Amino acid sequence: MNFTNISTGVNAIQGTVDLRSIDTSHNFKVKLQNEWEFYPNVLLASENDQSVEQNKVYTRQPESWDRYFKNNEKVRNGSYRLKILKEHTSPQMYGITIPEGLAPYELYIDGQFIGGLGNLQTNLAQTAPIGRPKTYYFTLNTNESEIIIQGVQTNPYVPGGFQREIILGDLHSMEQSTSFSIDAQMAVLLVYLFYLLLTILLWGIGVRNKSLFYLALFIISTCFTILTSSNRILFSFLPINWIWANKLYYLSYIHGALFFVLLILELMKEYTKPKILTIVPLLYIFYIFFIVVAPIEYIFKTKMILIILFIFSPIIAIIFPWIITLKGQKGVIFILFSGIAAVTNSLFFNSRQNTILPYSHYPFDMLICVTALSAFWFTSYFQTTLQTKKLSVKLQKEINTKDEFLANTSHELRNPLHGMMSIAQTMLAKQGDKEDQNDLNLMVKIGNHMTHMLDELLDLVKLKEKTLQLQLKPLNAYILASGVSTMFRFMLKEKPVEVVVRIPINSPLVLADETRLIQIFMNLIHNAIKFTEQGTISIDAEVVGKQLYISVTDTGIGIDKNMQERVFEPYEQVDSTMTSIGGGLGLGLSICHELVSLHGGTMSVSSIIGRGSTFTFSLPIAKSQNVEDSELNVEKDTAFIKYSFLNDLSREHNIAATTETNSFVTSHARILIVDDDAVNLQVLVNAFSTDSFEIETALSGAEALDMLQNNSYDLVISDIMMPHMSGYDLAKHIREKFSISELPILFLTARQQSEDIQLAFLSGANDYVKKPMEYMELKSRVKALIQVKQSSEERLRIEAAWLQAQIQPHFFFNTLNSIISLHGVDEEKMEELLLAFSDYLQTSFDFQNVDLVVPIGYELKLVRAYLAIEQIRFGDRVQIVWDTPNEMEFLVPPLSIQTLVENAIQHGILPRREGGTVTISIKEEEGHFTIGISDNGVGFEPKTSHKKTSVGLINTEQRLKQLFGVELNVDSVIGQGTTISFSIPKI
């Protein structure tokens, strides 16, 4: 769109334009085109020398002035001059618009300085401003006037001079044209800011999603494109040089395209997930980085990339919404409209590069694009609101159904559970094998734990249905609290936490149900211990009126304010993620709150993040202060069952039986089991006790990673829900070092949703077993994964031997030709070559090459045979230096050193006409041997390492990684040579 709307122009002839026949008093606005006088390398207004006339040429405006200069002139300057013939009866104000082009420049009218852009005297090539359209106003009162524009071309990467029209008009017309162009841009900018304000308000009221965030960034980027294009309003207030001004211009457009693609991708993810839209943003990010760091000349040379990216992404954004729209999806039509609008805007951006008018801006396409996106988002939002209302009603019904289901399930599970426990207890009563007795004892304690969890579910249902009956009697809160705190000593053995009971021993008795009050204390103290790493847990009491207020205070992690409002609701947990501490159903605090209310008291929480929490509940003071039995027998109270069964399981972390951990070659598979629950670890260790596995255990992901650093395993079995580091995170860390075949991972977890299973495999797991599991199935999967690991190792060994056995034909024939050529010439050398070739063939086909490791002497025998052949064949071109100790004994993977030596000769020194030297060194250091192969050959770029292209080197590195956990160290310099080394730990 051309806001200047100029349809006429006047042609200058030999530097003169005749306006005498034109009424210039009003509605006058013309393009000054064709033959202007041009003086290359002359600043006409600054030089009075008459000899400059000989440099005068006539340029046909608008056009580039490059053809009037020599190619070797980097900094170009020049002057334009035009005479205007117009009879004036009185002074008249005019305006002239100088388009973007020269910067800096100066404008003179009849020898008087009118204005300019930048400063010709002070602006250097790197500090000059960017060219932009600018209008100047002046008065003419003579019949012949002269216009001089002199300037410097500081940007050598674009055509010089003015390639857009210079506009002349009367004062009113030019002011109207200029203000209309600027006001239109500002009006469009205000519309975008209005949309931006709406997105900010929606974000502020709690609508938090990525699409809203991307929409805001897209609007901001579009605003910057408005400010940096056409009138370039931003650069009128931001005094930066032309280099960063151009970079900012390109960055605004490419950022807009990037956030548009991300927005479309986010909006469409529930309908489709095209892979191409996930790749395109990476291209934009790379190009953005390129614009920021690259020199300005490379940005101009790759300008076509910007145009292609700017047009390509909206086209993609049309295709997929169109496909979805054809499938009948409602609302996607708005995304389609936004894509079409973005395409037309991109086409205008491309066509604008060739426009000749000083002002050109086309805002409507992007306005339609943003409006369509906003319409889609608001439509989706209102549809979601309606669906939420319907779902809330349905959810309430589902909650009631869930409570009924939990109650029924709890009842149904109690019978088989108790049956199993009864059988186990009957067997325990018999004097059997001690190991069997321990397993049965463990089974009973696990059953008690499960019984307590079922009891909690039943209690919750009873509390909701108000069917729970209390057996009220006077109780001493101090005695109960002291007994409960004593039972938690097993949980504090490895924690610097102290439980202190500060309730006065003579505090008044409370009227409560003994079992339920114990349950309240147990839940509160257990909760405090679970979230307190160090410090003190104190139990206090205070009489207020007819109530005894008891508080449990810890110095743990604290609870944020939002969580404090719903912490007493069922199934709510302070940290319900897979890395949550302690786990559980989230029923303990809810049951405590309901039990306290049932007693006629209140319960509250106060907490500060990082400083701890205080749970306070009140109980009525008993009218009778006489208690029949104040002694607490914790062993007989069922409220202690959940915790007492763990009392004798507080042991060392590694409770599994392990064998020789220093041996890297073993006939038995080594399994690492990771779980934060010591009971689960013991159960799994017992499950594999009948197999010839070497089992090691870890109680956290961090501990497992430490063990993987120092030991080699055939399989990792891990739980998913662990504190601090989940099983998913552990798998990702393992996959950074080991591939799927190098170290299989098996997940055991109760998370059984399809999303959880998919995430498990995406994190790097090989297999997945749901809890509760069949141990036959578990063992079968474990054995299958171990076979995968062992098959991978065997494949690598056979592959290495096969590669060695597949002797390259040219090497075979060249060696035979060398033997034939030596016949009758040098019989001694021929015999030496025959013996070396025989040793080489014999060692290459030896079945010992498929072993895991071979003695170093065996490996060096093959290397020496190969080197003997190459030295006889190539003579002085192959020089060998041995730097090895006389006596050494250690094991290496077969064909590992020979592969590196062959690589050094074939790809290092032989490509050089004069050959070179290969150095083979073995150094004995503390804890390991270091083997290095160096050559002074051609070398290579580290970015194009032969490790990634050579099958032999890849195979060698994989075997080293599997056996010793080490990689090849490659150091290469082009023209200087290459060094490849690796270390072998001492056994």
Short mmCIF file of N, CA, C and O in Angstrom, two decimals, residues 905-975:
data_model
loop_
_atom_site.label_atom_id
_atom_site.label_comp_id
_atom_site.label_asym_id
_atom_site.label_seq_id
_atom_site.Cartn_x
_atom_site.Cartn_y
_atom_site.Cartn_z
N ILE A 905 48.61 -45.65 9.49
CA ILE A 905 49.41 -45.84 8.28
C ILE A 905 48.60 -45.49 7.03
O ILE A 905 49.04 -44.70 6.18
N GLN A 906 47.39 -46.08 6.93
CA GLN A 906 46.62 -45.93 5.71
C GLN A 906 46.09 -44.50 5.53
O GLN A 906 46.07 -43.97 4.42
N HIS A 907 45.63 -43.88 6.63
CA HIS A 907 45.00 -42.56 6.52
C HIS A 907 45.88 -41.44 7.06
O HIS A 907 45.49 -40.28 6.94
N GLY A 908 47.02 -41.80 7.65
CA GLY A 908 47.88 -40.77 8.22
C GLY A 908 49.13 -40.48 7.42
O GLY A 908 49.27 -39.41 6.82
N ILE A 909 50.03 -41.46 7.33
CA ILE A 909 51.33 -41.16 6.72
C ILE A 909 51.39 -41.51 5.23
O ILE A 909 52.09 -40.84 4.47
N LEU A 910 50.69 -42.56 4.77
CA LEU A 910 50.79 -42.95 3.37
C LEU A 910 50.22 -41.91 2.40
O LEU A 910 50.70 -41.79 1.27
N PRO A 911 49.19 -41.14 2.76
CA PRO A 911 48.74 -40.08 1.84
C PRO A 911 49.82 -39.03 1.56
O PRO A 911 49.70 -38.29 0.60
N ARG A 912 50.85 -38.96 2.40
CA ARG A 912 51.97 -38.04 2.14
C ARG A 912 53.00 -38.73 1.23
O ARG A 912 53.29 -39.92 1.40
N ARG A 913 53.52 -38.00 0.27
CA ARG A 913 54.46 -38.60 -0.68
C ARG A 913 55.70 -39.12 0.03
O ARG A 913 56.20 -40.21 -0.31
N GLU A 914 56.18 -38.37 1.02
CA GLU A 914 57.41 -38.79 1.69
C GLU A 914 57.14 -39.77 2.84
O GLU A 914 58.08 -40.25 3.47
N GLY A 915 55.84 -40.08 3.10
CA GLY A 915 55.52 -41.00 4.18
C GLY A 915 55.65 -40.34 5.54
O GLY A 915 55.43 -39.13 5.68
N GLY A 916 55.99 -41.13 6.54
CA GLY A 916 56.09 -40.55 7.88
C GLY A 916 56.43 -41.61 8.91
O GLY A 916 56.85 -42.73 8.60
N THR A 917 56.21 -41.22 10.18
CA THR A 917 56.58 -42.08 11.31
C THR A 917 55.37 -42.35 12.17
O THR A 917 54.59 -41.44 12.48
N VAL A 918 55.22 -43.62 12.57
CA VAL A 918 54.17 -44.03 13.49
C VAL A 918 54.84 -44.46 14.80
O VAL A 918 55.75 -45.28 14.79
N THR A 919 54.38 -43.86 15.90
CA THR A 919 54.94 -44.16 17.22
C THR A 919 53.91 -44.94 18.03
O THR A 919 52.77 -44.49 18.20
N ILE A 920 54.33 -46.10 18.55
CA ILE A 920 53.47 -46.94 19.38
C ILE A 920 54.03 -46.91 20.79
O ILE A 920 55.16 -47.35 21.03
N SER A 921 53.24 -46.38 21.72
CA SER A 921 53.73 -46.22 23.10
C SER A 921 52.77 -46.87 24.08
O SER A 921 51.55 -46.86 23.88
N ILE A 922 53.35 -47.48 25.11
CA ILE A 922 52.58 -48.05 26.22
C ILE A 922 53.21 -47.56 27.52
O ILE A 922 54.40 -47.81 27.77
N LYS A 923 52.43 -46.82 28.31
CA LYS A 923 52.93 -46.25 29.56
C LYS A 923 52.17 -46.86 30.73
O LYS A 923 50.93 -46.95 30.71
N GLU A 924 52.92 -47.28 31.73
CA GLU A 924 52.30 -47.78 32.94
C GLU A 924 52.17 -46.63 33.93
O GLU A 924 53.16 -46.01 34.33
N GLU A 925 50.93 -46.32 34.30
CA GLU A 925 50.66 -45.23 35.23
C GLU A 925 49.88 -45.78 36.41
O GLU A 925 49.53 -46.97 36.44
N GLU A 926 49.62 -44.92 37.38
CA GLU A 926 48.95 -45.36 38.59
C GLU A 926 47.51 -45.77 38.28
O GLU A 926 46.70 -44.96 37.85
N GLY A 927 47.23 -47.01 38.45
CA GLY A 927 45.88 -47.51 38.26
C GLY A 927 45.52 -47.93 36.86
O GLY A 927 44.48 -48.54 36.64
N HIS A 928 46.36 -47.63 35.85
CA HIS A 928 46.01 -48.00 34.48
C HIS A 928 47.23 -47.95 33.57
O HIS A 928 48.27 -47.40 33.92
N PHE A 929 47.07 -48.57 32.40
CA PHE A 929 48.05 -48.49 31.32
C PHE A 929 47.49 -47.57 30.23
O PHE A 929 46.29 -47.64 29.90
N THR A 930 48.34 -46.72 29.68
CA THR A 930 47.93 -45.83 28.60
C THR A 930 48.60 -46.26 27.30
O THR A 930 49.83 -46.34 27.23
N ILE A 931 47.81 -46.54 26.29
CA ILE A 931 48.29 -46.97 24.98
C ILE A 931 48.03 -45.85 23.99
O ILE A 931 46.90 -45.36 23.89
N GLY A 932 49.07 -45.45 23.26
CA GLY A 932 48.94 -44.35 22.31
C GLY A 932 49.53 -44.69 20.96
O GLY A 932 50.59 -45.32 20.88
N ILE A 933 48.85 -44.29 19.91
CA ILE A 933 49.31 -44.46 18.53
C ILE A 933 49.38 -43.07 17.92
O ILE A 933 48.37 -42.40 17.76
N SER A 934 50.61 -42.63 17.56
CA SER A 934 50.81 -41.29 17.02
C SER A 934 51.43 -41.38 15.63
O SER A 934 52.21 -42.29 15.34
N ASP A 935 51.07 -40.43 14.78
CA ASP A 935 51.71 -40.33 13.47
C ASP A 935 51.90 -38.87 13.12
O ASP A 935 51.24 -37.99 13.71
N ASN A 936 52.82 -38.60 12.22
CA ASN A 936 53.06 -37.23 11.75
C ASN A 936 52.52 -37.06 10.34
O ASN A 936 53.15 -36.44 9.48
N GLY A 937 51.34 -37.64 10.09
CA GLY A 937 50.76 -37.64 8.76
C GLY A 937 49.93 -36.40 8.47
O GLY A 937 50.18 -35.31 8.99
N VAL A 938 48.90 -36.60 7.64
CA VAL A 938 48.15 -35.47 7.10
C VAL A 938 47.20 -34.86 8.13
O VAL A 938 46.85 -33.69 8.03
N GLY A 939 46.77 -35.65 9.13
CA GLY A 939 45.84 -35.13 10.13
C GLY A 939 44.45 -34.90 9.53
O GLY A 939 44.21 -35.11 8.34
N PHE A 940 43.53 -34.42 10.35
CA PHE A 940 42.18 -34.15 9.88
C PHE A 940 41.51 -33.17 10.83
O PHE A 940 41.99 -32.91 11.93
N GLU A 941 40.41 -32.59 10.36
CA GLU A 941 39.64 -31.66 11.19
C GLU A 941 38.94 -32.44 12.30
O GLU A 941 38.30 -33.45 12.01
N PRO A 942 38.99 -31.96 13.54
CA PRO A 942 38.29 -32.66 14.62
C PRO A 942 36.79 -32.78 14.37
O PRO A 942 36.15 -33.72 14.80
N LYS A 943 36.21 -31.80 13.65
CA LYS A 943 34.77 -31.84 13.39
C LYS A 943 34.40 -32.99 12.47
O LYS A 943 33.27 -33.44 12.45
N THR A 944 35.37 -33.46 11.66
CA THR A 944 35.10 -34.57 10.75
C THR A 944 35.92 -35.77 11.18
O THR A 944 36.65 -36.37 10.39
N SER A 945 35.85 -36.08 12.47
CA SER A 945 36.66 -37.15 13.03
C SER A 945 36.41 -38.47 12.33
O SER A 945 35.28 -38.85 12.04
N HIS A 946 37.50 -39.20 12.06
CA HIS A 946 37.38 -40.52 11.45
C HIS A 946 36.69 -41.51 12.38
O HIS A 946 36.26 -42.57 11.97
N LYS A 947 36.60 -41.18 13.68
CA LYS A 947 35.87 -42.05 14.62
C LYS A 947 34.43 -42.25 14.16
O LYS A 947 33.84 -43.29 14.36
N LYS A 948 33.86 -41.20 13.54
CA LYS A 948 32.45 -41.27 13.17
C LYS A 948 32.25 -41.96 11.82
O LYS A 948 31.14 -42.25 11.45
N THR A 949 33.29 -42.15 11.05
CA THR A 949 33.15 -42.71 9.72
C THR A 949 33.83 -44.05 9.56
O THR A 949 33.53 -44.79 8.65
N SER A 950 34.78 -44.38 10.43
CA SER A 950 35.50 -45.64 10.32
C SER A 950 34.81 -46.72 11.14
O SER A 950 34.63 -46.59 12.34
N VAL A 951 34.40 -47.82 10.46
CA VAL A 951 33.73 -48.91 11.15
C VAL A 951 34.66 -49.54 12.19
O VAL A 951 34.25 -49.88 13.30
N GLY A 952 35.94 -49.69 11.83
CA GLY A 952 36.89 -50.29 12.75
C GLY A 952 37.06 -49.49 14.02
O GLY A 952 37.09 -50.04 15.12
N LEU A 953 37.18 -48.17 13.90
CA LEU A 953 37.36 -47.33 15.08
C LEU A 953 36.09 -47.31 15.93
O LEU A 953 36.15 -47.30 17.17
N ILE A 954 34.91 -47.29 15.28
CA ILE A 954 33.65 -47.32 16.03
C ILE A 954 33.56 -48.61 16.83
O ILE A 954 33.21 -48.62 18.02
N ASN A 955 33.89 -49.74 16.20
CA ASN A 955 33.83 -51.04 16.87
C ASN A 955 34.79 -51.08 18.05
O ASN A 955 34.45 -51.55 19.14
N THR A 956 36.00 -50.57 17.83
CA THR A 956 37.01 -50.57 18.90
C THR A 956 36.54 -49.75 20.09
O THR A 956 36.65 -50.18 21.25
N GLU A 957 36.00 -48.57 19.82
CA GLU A 957 35.57 -47.71 20.93
C GLU A 957 34.39 -48.32 21.68
O GLU A 957 34.32 -48.25 22.90
N GLN A 958 33.46 -48.95 20.97
CA GLN A 958 32.32 -49.56 21.65
C GLN A 958 32.76 -50.69 22.57
O GLN A 958 32.25 -50.85 23.67
N ARG A 959 33.72 -51.50 22.11
CA ARG A 959 34.19 -52.59 22.98
C ARG A 959 34.94 -52.05 24.19
O ARG A 959 34.83 -52.57 25.30
N LEU A 960 35.73 -50.99 23.99
CA LEU A 960 36.42 -50.38 25.13
C LEU A 960 35.42 -49.82 26.14
O LEU A 960 35.61 -49.93 27.36
N LYS A 961 34.35 -49.23 25.63
CA LYS A 961 33.35 -48.65 26.52
C LYS A 961 32.64 -49.73 27.33
O LYS A 961 32.38 -49.58 28.52
N GLN A 962 32.30 -50.83 26.65
CA GLN A 962 31.59 -51.90 27.34
C GLN A 962 32.45 -52.58 28.39
O GLN A 962 31.99 -52.92 29.48
N LEU A 963 33.73 -52.80 28.05
CA LEU A 963 34.60 -53.55 28.97
C LEU A 963 35.15 -52.68 30.09
O LEU A 963 35.22 -53.10 31.25
N PHE A 964 35.58 -51.47 29.74
CA PHE A 964 36.32 -50.65 30.71
C PHE A 964 35.67 -49.29 30.97
O PHE A 964 36.15 -48.53 31.81
N GLY A 965 34.61 -48.95 30.21
CA GLY A 965 33.99 -47.64 30.39
C GLY A 965 34.85 -46.49 29.92
O GLY A 965 34.74 -45.38 30.44
N VAL A 966 35.74 -46.71 28.94
CA VAL A 966 36.62 -45.66 28.43
C VAL A 966 36.35 -45.45 26.95
O VAL A 966 35.77 -46.30 26.27
N GLU A 967 36.76 -44.31 26.44
CA GLU A 967 36.61 -43.97 25.03
C GLU A 967 37.96 -43.66 24.42
O GLU A 967 38.97 -43.47 25.13
N LEU A 968 37.99 -43.60 23.09
CA LEU A 968 39.20 -43.20 22.38
C LEU A 968 39.39 -41.69 22.50
O LEU A 968 38.45 -40.92 22.31
N ASN A 969 40.61 -41.27 22.82
CA ASN A 969 40.95 -39.85 22.85
C ASN A 969 41.68 -39.51 21.56
O ASN A 969 42.73 -40.08 21.26
N VAL A 970 41.12 -38.61 20.78
CA VAL A 970 41.66 -38.27 19.47
C VAL A 970 42.14 -36.82 19.48
O VAL A 970 41.40 -35.92 19.86
N ASP A 971 43.39 -36.61 19.07
CA ASP A 971 43.96 -35.27 18.95
C ASP A 971 44.63 -35.18 17.59
O ASP A 971 45.59 -35.91 17.32
N SER A 972 44.15 -34.31 16.73
CA SER A 972 44.67 -34.24 15.37
C SER A 972 44.79 -32.80 14.91
O SER A 972 43.95 -31.96 15.25
N VAL A 973 45.84 -32.53 14.17
CA VAL A 973 46.07 -31.21 13.57
C VAL A 973 46.41 -31.42 12.10
O VAL A 973 47.27 -32.24 11.77
N ILE A 974 45.73 -30.72 11.23
CA ILE A 974 45.98 -30.88 9.79
C ILE A 974 47.43 -30.51 9.47
O ILE A 974 47.93 -29.44 9.84
N GLY A 975 48.11 -31.43 8.77
CA GLY A 975 49.48 -31.21 8.37
C GLY A 975 50.51 -31.59 9.41
O GLY A 975 51.71 -31.59 9.12
#
